[in-house]
Amino acid sequence: MNWYALYTKPRNEQKVAQKLQALGIIAYCPLVLSIKQWSDRKKKVLVPLLPSYVFVQIEEHNRKDVFQVGGVVQYVFWLGKPAIIKPNEIEALKQQLDSSVPVVHFEMTTWRSNETIQITEGVFKGQDAIVDKITTNKVRLLLKSLNMYITIER
């Protein structure tokens, strides 16, 4: 069975993953602990690592079954076909999130806009990315395999 990325309605990732699992579909929504600030308090909450994305492992002929769940918008496509996520990428993501390894430090001064790089450490280790935008304390990368942007803070 292949892994696919689903695009969901905003802030529906966890609900979609739970409902897919209730249907017997293997679903994975990577979560990270985040501190949210309100006017009167701070609170630690689990938020999706990749907003509006859920990964599913499903047979090709059963792909339409995911649309039984409200909140699913579409599959993520690459070159006109649903993007297939490699199992080792999903496993690496799970292992990195389960570990207590801090975010990897990186050197931004060697990167240039539109440069293709390979991520050498962290959750997306081994992924090719295109440097999209560099600011004083952030770098925005386009992950080729997922066709999505990630922002890294220094």
XYZ file of C-alpha atoms in Angstrom:
154
model
C 0.000 0.000 0.000
C 1.210 3.473 -0.833
C 1.232 6.549 1.381
C -0.539 9.618 -0.015
C -0.878 13.194 1.225
C -4.375 14.592 1.645
C -5.166 18.282 1.687
C -7.808 19.113 4.297
C -9.869 22.097 5.264
C -7.998 24.399 7.669
C -7.879 23.171 11.279
C -9.547 19.848 10.376
C -6.415 17.692 10.276
C -6.865 15.845 13.574
C -10.598 15.263 13.043
C -9.992 13.961 9.527
C -7.268 11.576 10.759
C -9.524 10.237 13.531
C -12.489 9.712 11.191
C -10.308 7.993 8.587
C -8.975 5.647 11.256
C -12.553 4.906 12.341
C -13.204 3.785 8.741
C -10.224 1.425 8.940
C -7.907 3.604 6.845
C -4.364 4.085 8.135
C -3.979 7.833 8.683
C -1.142 9.873 10.160
C -1.300 13.485 11.236
C 2.107 14.532 12.634
C 1.634 16.700 15.732
C 4.031 18.959 17.625
C 3.712 20.636 20.988
C 3.254 24.381 20.683
C 2.755 27.144 23.228
C -0.265 29.297 22.426
C -0.683 32.684 24.059
C -4.008 34.205 24.947
C -4.507 37.549 26.640
C -4.716 35.941 30.082
C -2.602 32.767 29.824
C -0.248 30.506 27.909
C -1.113 26.915 27.134
C 0.717 23.966 25.572
C -1.313 22.431 22.764
C -0.692 19.802 20.100
C -0.852 21.322 16.631
C -0.272 19.739 13.214
C 3.315 19.954 11.998
C 2.011 20.382 8.458
C -1.157 22.494 8.542
C -3.957 21.190 6.288
C -2.166 17.901 5.510
C -2.844 14.319 6.593
C -1.038 11.245 5.310
C -2.968 8.077 4.455
C -1.837 4.579 3.564
C -4.375 3.029 1.252
C -4.682 0.730 -1.750
C -4.834 2.476 -5.137
C -8.310 1.140 -5.939
C -9.675 2.366 -2.551
C -8.406 5.951 -2.816
C -11.913 7.371 -3.264
C -12.942 6.071 0.192
C -11.254 9.023 1.924
C -13.883 11.390 0.538
C -16.500 9.842 2.848
C -14.941 11.966 5.589
C -15.924 15.612 5.877
C -12.977 17.966 5.803
C -11.025 16.126 3.090
C -10.492 18.453 0.133
C -8.311 16.477 -2.272
C -5.184 14.439 -2.722
C -1.927 16.302 -3.219
C -0.966 15.851 -6.867
C 2.456 15.759 -8.485
C 2.757 15.738 -12.283
C -0.953 15.037 -12.693
C -1.048 12.023 -10.360
C -1.609 11.705 -6.611
C 1.783 12.183 -4.966
C 3.138 8.969 -3.458
C 5.068 9.466 -0.233
C 7.877 7.002 0.382
C 7.381 4.809 3.484
C 10.851 5.697 4.765
C 9.900 9.400 4.689
C 6.828 8.747 6.854
C 8.897 6.575 9.196
C 11.624 9.223 9.459
C 8.999 11.837 10.275
C 7.524 9.614 13.008
C 10.937 8.834 14.493
C 12.009 12.469 14.539
C 8.808 13.590 16.246
C 9.023 10.761 18.783
C 12.603 11.601 19.682
C 13.693 14.387 21.968
C 16.273 15.628 19.459
C 16.100 19.412 19.168
C 15.660 21.221 15.884
C 18.817 21.036 13.826
C 20.948 24.173 13.554
C 21.763 25.186 10.029
C 23.912 27.780 8.350
C 21.903 30.148 6.161
C 24.738 32.228 4.758
C 25.704 29.580 2.205
C 22.244 29.320 0.643
C 21.005 31.428 -2.254
C 17.486 31.920 -3.565
C 16.389 29.316 -6.140
C 19.254 27.026 -5.107
C 18.416 23.320 -4.844
C 19.654 21.779 -1.610
C 19.394 18.442 0.128
C 18.300 18.478 3.760
C 20.911 16.553 5.737
C 19.316 16.312 9.186
C 15.990 16.439 10.972
C 12.465 15.445 10.016
C 12.984 15.957 6.288
C 16.452 14.373 6.065
C 17.295 13.312 2.522
C 14.638 15.529 0.943
C 15.486 17.861 -1.933
C 14.298 21.410 -1.439
C 14.496 24.692 -3.297
C 15.482 27.776 -1.296
C 12.589 30.113 -1.951
C 13.153 33.078 0.352
C 15.832 34.122 2.838
C 15.326 36.775 5.510
C 17.371 37.737 8.534
C 16.099 34.925 10.749
C 14.037 32.666 8.461
C 14.413 30.537 5.359
C 11.459 29.339 3.312
C 12.035 26.068 1.453
C 9.948 24.321 -1.181
C 9.977 20.570 -0.505
C 9.928 18.987 -3.949
C 8.456 15.620 -2.959
C 5.504 17.146 -1.075
C 5.230 20.246 -3.270
C 4.814 22.412 -0.179
C 6.658 25.189 1.634
C 8.259 24.957 5.062
C 9.713 27.858 6.988
C 12.740 27.373 9.212
C 13.558 29.859 11.956
C 17.043 30.451 13.220
